[in-house]
Amino acid sequence: MKPVKILFPFAGDTGIGGSHVSALGLISGLDRDRYDCRILLHKQAGEIGDYARDLGLSIEVAEDLPLMRTREKSREGDVGVSAYLTLAIRKMMREIRRIDPQIVHTNEGRIHTNWALPTRLSGRRHVWHHRQDPRAFGVNKIAPLLADKIVSVSAFSRPAKPIRPVDGKFIVVRSPFDFKADIPDKSACRDKIIAELGLPANAILLGWFGVLIERKKPVRFVEVVAEVQRSFPDRQVHGLLFGGTDDTDHSLPDDCRSRADTLGISDHVHLMGFRQPLADYMAGVDLSIVTALSEPFGRTLIESMHFGTPVIATHHGGNPEAITDGVNGFLVPAEQPSAFVTPVRELLTNSALYDRIVEAARSDLTEKYGRDTHIRKISEVYDQLISPSPS
């Protein structure tokens, strides 16, 4: 039997986010005897193409394949709705005919909305892999009409007000995580960060990981650092923000610096930028702080657990689906920086509690979120889509 051919289109003019890491990890792990995966990048290879090649994956670049302009941002080469309907759709359908996939699997907002209609018009099956807000326009207005399956990373991100019921289409499949790598020595990683930043050995290191976008609330993290510093007057508290900026939120690094300056902690907030790999940094900080709102299911939350760093997160979005408060981490009210202080203090002054949280967080990560589990569940989705309908 010939392998099932699956097309994965991506926008080549964006940076790498969690959706790309998850999707490319899936592609690299799928059974080659069962699935023939094709990666197509609009306009250029970019960072996503480079990352795919690093994983040993082949890519194609369609330089003359425009995408429809979004309301949030107009990128070079994007087209308006009229040009999309009269030109871009035909070009995408031509690519579908050329590659001849049975399934088109989309993984990011722009690509969902651009490929849904040409995929349907071409008579192919469409997997809409949703990792965004449950109120997003596309997953409520387009996916229920055009997609064959809506795969979501959490129950939280189920379409909030779909134009038609999605009960037969919607399925939760957690993002994949590779837990096979060796866990770095926490003490050595911590010493490395202390040395890099020239901090005292007893400094408290709070870590924040993710792309600097408004929804992830990096400025709130700065406020958390200030609140914790007030609770530990005899020790320096330092906040480390790891991550690059998004196309639409270039001002956030400056906003973080400005807020830190206003709070009198400018020397205690460090914008570390995008760093890869992150394992040593996730292991090296004392605690991982998640200030995000409406986070469908954050990768860095699970990765921090894996590397032995307790997580304190907002009780919002998909966070409660990963954390049981006081068992494998802590949940606090959203938009309340002072609420982080109590769990921070409890964890840093009670080593038995710290160790218990770390052990509980790691106990079932592989079974719940392991790469093999993700690949098996997505493979089941593909097999359902290509199986002949019962007569």
Short mmCIF file of N, CA, C and O in Angstrom, two decimals, residues 228-326:
data_model
loop_
_atom_site.label_atom_id
_atom_site.label_comp_id
_atom_site.label_asym_id
_atom_site.label_seq_id
_atom_site.Cartn_x
_atom_site.Cartn_y
_atom_site.Cartn_z
N VAL A 228 7.99 39.95 44.30
CA VAL A 228 8.80 38.94 45.00
C VAL A 228 10.01 39.59 45.67
O VAL A 228 10.41 39.22 46.77
N GLN A 229 10.58 40.59 45.00
CA GLN A 229 11.73 41.28 45.60
C GLN A 229 11.34 41.94 46.92
O GLN A 229 12.11 41.91 47.90
N ARG A 230 10.15 42.50 46.99
CA ARG A 230 9.70 43.09 48.24
C ARG A 230 9.54 42.05 49.34
O ARG A 230 9.69 42.35 50.53
N SER A 231 9.24 40.82 48.94
CA SER A 231 9.06 39.74 49.92
C SER A 231 10.39 39.15 50.38
O SER A 231 10.44 38.47 51.41
N PHE A 232 11.46 39.40 49.62
CA PHE A 232 12.80 38.89 49.97
C PHE A 232 13.77 40.06 50.02
O PHE A 232 14.65 40.20 49.16
N PRO A 233 13.65 40.94 51.02
CA PRO A 233 14.49 42.14 51.06
C PRO A 233 15.98 41.85 51.24
O PRO A 233 16.81 42.69 50.89
N ASP A 234 16.31 40.66 51.74
CA ASP A 234 17.71 40.34 52.01
C ASP A 234 18.38 39.56 50.87
O ASP A 234 19.55 39.18 50.98
N ARG A 235 17.65 39.29 49.79
CA ARG A 235 18.21 38.57 48.65
C ARG A 235 17.84 39.30 47.36
O ARG A 235 16.77 39.90 47.27
N GLN A 236 18.70 39.24 46.39
CA GLN A 236 18.38 39.82 45.09
C GLN A 236 17.46 38.87 44.32
O GLN A 236 17.72 37.67 44.25
N VAL A 237 16.41 39.43 43.76
CA VAL A 237 15.48 38.66 42.92
C VAL A 237 15.65 39.13 41.48
O VAL A 237 15.54 40.33 41.20
N HIS A 238 15.92 38.20 40.58
CA HIS A 238 16.17 38.55 39.18
C HIS A 238 15.19 37.81 38.28
O HIS A 238 14.97 36.60 38.43
N GLY A 239 14.61 38.56 37.34
CA GLY A 239 13.70 37.99 36.37
C GLY A 239 14.36 37.88 35.01
O GLY A 239 14.92 38.85 34.50
N LEU A 240 14.32 36.70 34.42
CA LEU A 240 14.96 36.44 33.15
C LEU A 240 13.90 36.11 32.11
O LEU A 240 13.18 35.11 32.24
N LEU A 241 13.77 36.98 31.10
CA LEU A 241 12.80 36.75 30.03
C LEU A 241 13.52 36.15 28.82
O LEU A 241 14.40 36.79 28.23
N PHE A 242 13.15 34.92 28.48
CA PHE A 242 13.75 34.24 27.33
C PHE A 242 12.75 34.21 26.19
O PHE A 242 11.64 33.69 26.33
N GLY A 243 13.12 34.78 25.05
CA GLY A 243 12.24 34.73 23.89
C GLY A 243 12.41 35.94 22.99
O GLY A 243 12.80 37.02 23.44
N GLY A 244 12.11 35.75 21.72
CA GLY A 244 12.17 36.84 20.77
C GLY A 244 10.85 37.57 20.70
O GLY A 244 9.93 37.32 21.48
N THR A 245 10.75 38.49 19.74
CA THR A 245 9.53 39.28 19.58
C THR A 245 8.71 38.75 18.41
O THR A 245 9.24 38.10 17.50
N ASP A 246 7.43 39.02 18.45
CA ASP A 246 6.52 38.67 17.37
C ASP A 246 6.46 39.82 16.37
O ASP A 246 6.80 40.96 16.68
N ASP A 247 5.98 39.51 15.16
CA ASP A 247 5.88 40.54 14.13
C ASP A 247 5.02 41.72 14.56
O ASP A 247 5.23 42.85 14.12
N THR A 248 4.04 41.48 15.44
CA THR A 248 3.07 42.53 15.76
C THR A 248 3.33 43.22 17.10
O THR A 248 2.60 44.13 17.46
N ASP A 249 4.35 42.77 17.85
CA ASP A 249 4.54 43.32 19.20
C ASP A 249 6.00 43.71 19.47
O ASP A 249 6.57 43.35 20.49
N HIS A 250 6.59 44.46 18.56
CA HIS A 250 8.00 44.82 18.71
C HIS A 250 8.25 45.73 19.90
O HIS A 250 9.38 45.85 20.36
N SER A 251 7.23 46.39 20.42
CA SER A 251 7.42 47.35 21.51
C SER A 251 7.54 46.69 22.88
O SER A 251 7.94 47.35 23.84
N LEU A 252 7.19 45.41 23.00
CA LEU A 252 7.12 44.80 24.32
C LEU A 252 8.45 44.76 25.07
O LEU A 252 8.47 44.95 26.29
N PRO A 253 9.60 44.50 24.41
CA PRO A 253 10.85 44.59 25.17
C PRO A 253 11.05 45.95 25.83
O PRO A 253 11.45 46.04 27.00
N ASP A 254 10.75 47.01 25.07
CA ASP A 254 10.87 48.36 25.65
C ASP A 254 9.85 48.58 26.75
O ASP A 254 10.14 49.25 27.76
N ASP A 255 8.66 48.02 26.60
CA ASP A 255 7.63 48.14 27.63
C ASP A 255 8.10 47.46 28.92
O ASP A 255 7.87 47.97 30.03
N CYS A 256 8.76 46.31 28.78
CA CYS A 256 9.28 45.60 29.96
C CYS A 256 10.37 46.42 30.65
O CYS A 256 10.39 46.55 31.88
N ARG A 257 11.27 46.98 29.85
CA ARG A 257 12.34 47.80 30.42
C ARG A 257 11.77 49.03 31.12
O ARG A 257 12.22 49.40 32.22
N SER A 258 10.80 49.65 30.48
CA SER A 258 10.19 50.86 31.06
C SER A 258 9.49 50.54 32.38
O SER A 258 9.62 51.29 33.36
N ARG A 259 8.78 49.42 32.42
CA ARG A 259 8.08 49.05 33.65
C ARG A 259 9.07 48.72 34.76
O ARG A 259 8.88 49.10 35.94
N ALA A 260 10.15 48.04 34.39
CA ALA A 260 11.19 47.72 35.38
C ALA A 260 11.82 48.99 35.94
O ALA A 260 12.08 49.10 37.15
N ASP A 261 12.05 49.96 35.07
CA ASP A 261 12.63 51.22 35.51
C ASP A 261 11.68 51.96 36.46
O ASP A 261 12.10 52.48 37.50
N THR A 262 10.40 51.97 36.12
CA THR A 262 9.40 52.62 36.98
C THR A 262 9.34 51.97 38.36
O THR A 262 9.19 52.65 39.38
N LEU A 263 9.50 50.65 38.39
CA LEU A 263 9.42 49.90 39.65
C LEU A 263 10.75 49.89 40.41
O LEU A 263 10.84 49.32 41.50
N GLY A 264 11.77 50.48 39.82
CA GLY A 264 13.08 50.54 40.47
C GLY A 264 13.85 49.23 40.46
O GLY A 264 14.70 49.01 41.33
N ILE A 265 13.57 48.38 39.47
CA ILE A 265 14.26 47.08 39.40
C ILE A 265 14.90 46.87 38.03
O ILE A 265 15.02 45.74 37.56
N SER A 266 15.31 47.94 37.39
CA SER A 266 15.85 47.82 36.03
C SER A 266 17.07 46.90 35.98
O SER A 266 17.30 46.23 34.96
N ASP A 267 17.85 46.85 37.06
CA ASP A 267 19.03 45.98 37.08
C ASP A 267 18.67 44.53 37.40
O ASP A 267 19.54 43.66 37.39
N HIS A 268 17.41 44.29 37.70
CA HIS A 268 16.99 42.95 38.10
C HIS A 268 16.14 42.25 37.04
O HIS A 268 15.67 41.14 37.27
N VAL A 269 15.94 42.89 35.90
CA VAL A 269 15.17 42.30 34.81
C VAL A 269 16.10 42.16 33.60
O VAL A 269 16.72 43.13 33.17
N HIS A 270 16.19 40.95 33.07
CA HIS A 270 17.14 40.64 32.01
C HIS A 270 16.41 40.07 30.80
O HIS A 270 15.80 39.00 30.90
N LEU A 271 16.45 40.79 29.68
CA LEU A 271 15.87 40.28 28.45
C LEU A 271 16.94 39.45 27.75
O LEU A 271 17.88 39.97 27.16
N MET A 272 16.78 38.14 27.83
CA MET A 272 17.81 37.20 27.38
C MET A 272 17.73 36.91 25.89
O MET A 272 18.64 36.31 25.33
N GLY A 273 16.62 37.31 25.24
CA GLY A 273 16.47 37.06 23.82
C GLY A 273 16.15 35.61 23.50
O GLY A 273 15.95 34.78 24.39
N PHE A 274 16.10 35.30 22.21
CA PHE A 274 15.83 33.94 21.76
C PHE A 274 17.09 33.10 21.91
O PHE A 274 18.15 33.45 21.39
N ARG A 275 16.98 31.99 22.62
CA ARG A 275 18.13 31.11 22.83
C ARG A 275 17.71 29.67 22.55
O ARG A 275 16.63 29.24 22.92
N GLN A 276 18.59 28.97 21.89
CA GLN A 276 18.31 27.58 21.54
C GLN A 276 19.61 26.78 21.63
O GLN A 276 20.62 27.21 21.09
N PRO A 277 19.61 25.67 22.36
CA PRO A 277 18.49 25.07 23.09
C PRO A 277 18.27 25.78 24.43
O PRO A 277 19.16 26.44 24.96
N LEU A 278 17.08 25.56 24.98
CA LEU A 278 16.69 26.23 26.22
C LEU A 278 16.88 25.36 27.45
O LEU A 278 16.67 25.82 28.57
N ALA A 279 17.22 24.11 27.27
CA ALA A 279 17.23 23.16 28.38
C ALA A 279 18.03 23.66 29.58
O ALA A 279 17.57 23.62 30.73
N ASP A 280 19.25 24.14 29.34
CA ASP A 280 20.11 24.57 30.45
C ASP A 280 19.50 25.75 31.20
O ASP A 280 19.66 25.87 32.42
N TYR A 281 18.82 26.63 30.48
CA TYR A 281 18.22 27.80 31.13
C TYR A 281 16.96 27.41 31.89
O TYR A 281 16.70 27.93 32.99
N MET A 282 16.16 26.53 31.32
CA MET A 282 14.96 26.08 32.03
C MET A 282 15.32 25.32 33.31
O MET A 282 14.64 25.44 34.32
N ALA A 283 16.39 24.56 33.23
CA ALA A 283 16.85 23.83 34.41
C ALA A 283 17.53 24.76 35.40
O ALA A 283 17.50 24.52 36.62
N GLY A 284 18.14 25.83 34.92
CA GLY A 284 18.98 26.67 35.77
C GLY A 284 18.24 27.69 36.60
O GLY A 284 18.74 28.14 37.64
N VAL A 285 17.03 28.09 36.17
CA VAL A 285 16.28 29.05 36.99
C VAL A 285 15.65 28.32 38.17
O VAL A 285 15.45 27.10 38.15
N ASP A 286 15.33 29.07 39.21
CA ASP A 286 14.73 28.46 40.41
C ASP A 286 13.27 28.11 40.20
O ASP A 286 12.80 27.06 40.65
N LEU A 287 12.55 29.00 39.52
CA LEU A 287 11.12 28.79 39.29
C LEU A 287 10.76 29.30 37.90
O LEU A 287 11.37 30.24 37.39
N SER A 288 9.75 28.68 37.31
CA SER A 288 9.23 29.13 36.02
C SER A 288 7.90 29.83 36.26
O SER A 288 6.98 29.26 36.86
N ILE A 289 7.81 31.07 35.80
CA ILE A 289 6.62 31.90 36.03
C ILE A 289 5.84 32.04 34.71
O ILE A 289 6.41 32.46 33.70
N VAL A 290 4.56 31.69 34.74
CA VAL A 290 3.71 31.78 33.55
C VAL A 290 2.61 32.80 33.84
O VAL A 290 1.71 32.55 34.63
N THR A 291 2.70 33.95 33.19
CA THR A 291 1.76 35.05 33.43
C THR A 291 0.69 35.15 32.34
O THR A 291 -0.15 36.06 32.39
N ALA A 292 0.68 34.24 31.39
CA ALA A 292 -0.14 34.36 30.19
C ALA A 292 -1.64 34.30 30.48
O ALA A 292 -2.10 33.69 31.45
N LEU A 293 -2.38 34.92 29.58
CA LEU A 293 -3.84 34.81 29.53
C LEU A 293 -4.23 34.03 28.28
O LEU A 293 -3.60 34.18 27.23
N SER A 294 -5.27 33.22 28.39
CA SER A 294 -5.81 32.50 27.23
C SER A 294 -4.75 31.68 26.50
O SER A 294 -4.81 31.55 25.28
N GLU A 295 -3.79 31.16 27.24
CA GLU A 295 -2.78 30.31 26.64
C GLU A 295 -3.40 28.93 26.41
O GLU A 295 -3.77 28.24 27.36
N PRO A 296 -3.55 28.50 25.15
CA PRO A 296 -4.22 27.22 24.90
C PRO A 296 -3.54 26.05 25.61
O PRO A 296 -4.18 25.28 26.31
N PHE A 297 -2.21 25.95 25.44
CA PHE A 297 -1.46 24.93 26.15
C PHE A 297 0.02 25.20 25.90
O PHE A 297 0.55 24.88 24.84
N GLY A 298 0.68 25.81 26.88
CA GLY A 298 2.04 26.30 26.67
C GLY A 298 3.09 25.19 26.69
O GLY A 298 3.12 24.37 27.60
N ARG A 299 3.96 25.20 25.68
CA ARG A 299 5.04 24.21 25.62
C ARG A 299 6.01 24.40 26.79
O ARG A 299 6.46 23.43 27.39
N THR A 300 6.34 25.65 27.09
CA THR A 300 7.40 25.88 28.07
C THR A 300 6.98 25.46 29.48
O THR A 300 7.83 25.15 30.31
N LEU A 301 5.69 25.43 29.73
CA LEU A 301 5.20 24.98 31.01
C LEU A 301 5.57 23.50 31.22
O LEU A 301 6.11 23.11 32.26
N ILE A 302 5.30 22.68 30.22
CA ILE A 302 5.60 21.25 30.30
C ILE A 302 7.11 21.02 30.29
O ILE A 302 7.64 20.18 31.04
N GLU A 303 7.82 21.78 29.48
CA GLU A 303 9.28 21.61 29.41
C GLU A 303 9.94 21.97 30.73
O GLU A 303 10.89 21.30 31.16
N SER A 304 9.45 23.01 31.39
CA SER A 304 10.01 23.37 32.70
C SER A 304 9.81 22.23 33.70
O SER A 304 10.71 21.90 34.48
N MET A 305 8.62 21.64 33.69
CA MET A 305 8.36 20.50 34.57
C MET A 305 9.37 19.38 34.31
O MET A 305 9.91 18.78 35.25
N HIS A 306 9.62 19.11 33.04
CA HIS A 306 10.54 18.03 32.67
C HIS A 306 11.94 18.29 33.19
O HIS A 306 12.63 17.36 33.65
N PHE A 307 12.36 19.54 33.15
CA PHE A 307 13.72 19.86 33.56
C PHE A 307 13.85 20.15 35.05
O PHE A 307 14.90 20.62 35.50
N GLY A 308 12.80 19.86 35.80
CA GLY A 308 12.90 19.92 37.26
C GLY A 308 12.70 21.29 37.84
O GLY A 308 13.17 21.55 38.97
N THR A 309 12.02 22.18 37.14
CA THR A 309 11.77 23.53 37.64
C THR A 309 10.28 23.69 37.93
O THR A 309 9.46 23.61 37.01
N PRO A 310 9.90 23.92 39.18
CA PRO A 310 8.48 24.10 39.50
C PRO A 310 7.87 25.28 38.75
O PRO A 310 8.54 26.30 38.52
N VAL A 311 6.61 25.11 38.40
CA VAL A 311 5.89 26.12 37.62
C VAL A 311 4.80 26.77 38.48
O VAL A 311 4.05 26.08 39.16
N ILE A 312 4.75 28.09 38.42
CA ILE A 312 3.65 28.85 39.00
C ILE A 312 2.98 29.59 37.84
O ILE A 312 3.62 30.39 37.16
N ALA A 313 1.71 29.27 37.58
CA ALA A 313 1.04 29.78 36.39
C ALA A 313 -0.30 30.40 36.74
O ALA A 313 -0.90 30.11 37.78
N THR A 314 -0.78 31.22 35.84
CA THR A 314 -2.12 31.80 36.00
C THR A 314 -3.18 30.71 35.86
O THR A 314 -3.03 29.78 35.06
N HIS A 315 -4.23 30.85 36.64
CA HIS A 315 -5.36 29.93 36.53
C HIS A 315 -6.23 30.41 35.38
O HIS A 315 -7.31 30.99 35.56
N HIS A 316 -5.74 30.16 34.17
CA HIS A 316 -6.38 30.71 32.98
C HIS A 316 -6.00 29.86 31.78
O HIS A 316 -4.96 29.19 31.79
N GLY A 317 -6.83 29.91 30.76
CA GLY A 317 -6.51 29.18 29.54
C GLY A 317 -6.40 27.68 29.79
O GLY A 317 -7.15 27.09 30.56
N GLY A 318 -5.42 27.06 29.13
CA GLY A 318 -5.21 25.63 29.28
C GLY A 318 -4.31 25.25 30.44
O GLY A 318 -4.08 24.06 30.68
N ASN A 319 -3.82 26.24 31.21
CA ASN A 319 -2.91 25.93 32.31
C ASN A 319 -3.49 24.94 33.32
O ASN A 319 -2.80 24.02 33.76
N PRO A 320 -4.78 25.10 33.73
CA PRO A 320 -5.34 24.15 34.70
C PRO A 320 -5.46 22.73 34.17
O PRO A 320 -5.66 21.80 34.96
N GLU A 321 -5.35 22.54 32.85
CA GLU A 321 -5.39 21.19 32.30
C GLU A 321 -4.05 20.47 32.49
O GLU A 321 -3.98 19.25 32.38
N ALA A 322 -3.00 21.23 32.79
CA ALA A 322 -1.68 20.64 33.01
C ALA A 322 -1.27 20.66 34.47
O ALA A 322 -0.48 19.82 34.91
N ILE A 323 -1.80 21.62 35.24
CA ILE A 323 -1.37 21.80 36.64
C ILE A 323 -2.54 21.59 37.58
O ILE A 323 -3.61 22.16 37.41
N THR A 324 -2.31 20.75 38.58
CA THR A 324 -3.22 20.63 39.72
C THR A 324 -2.60 21.43 40.85
O THR A 324 -1.50 21.11 41.31
N ASP A 325 -3.28 22.48 41.28
CA ASP A 325 -2.71 23.42 42.24
C ASP A 325 -2.23 22.72 43.51
O ASP A 325 -2.97 21.96 44.15
N GLY A 326 -0.96 22.96 43.84
CA GLY A 326 -0.38 22.40 45.05
C GLY A 326 0.08 20.96 44.92
O GLY A 326 0.66 20.40 45.85
#
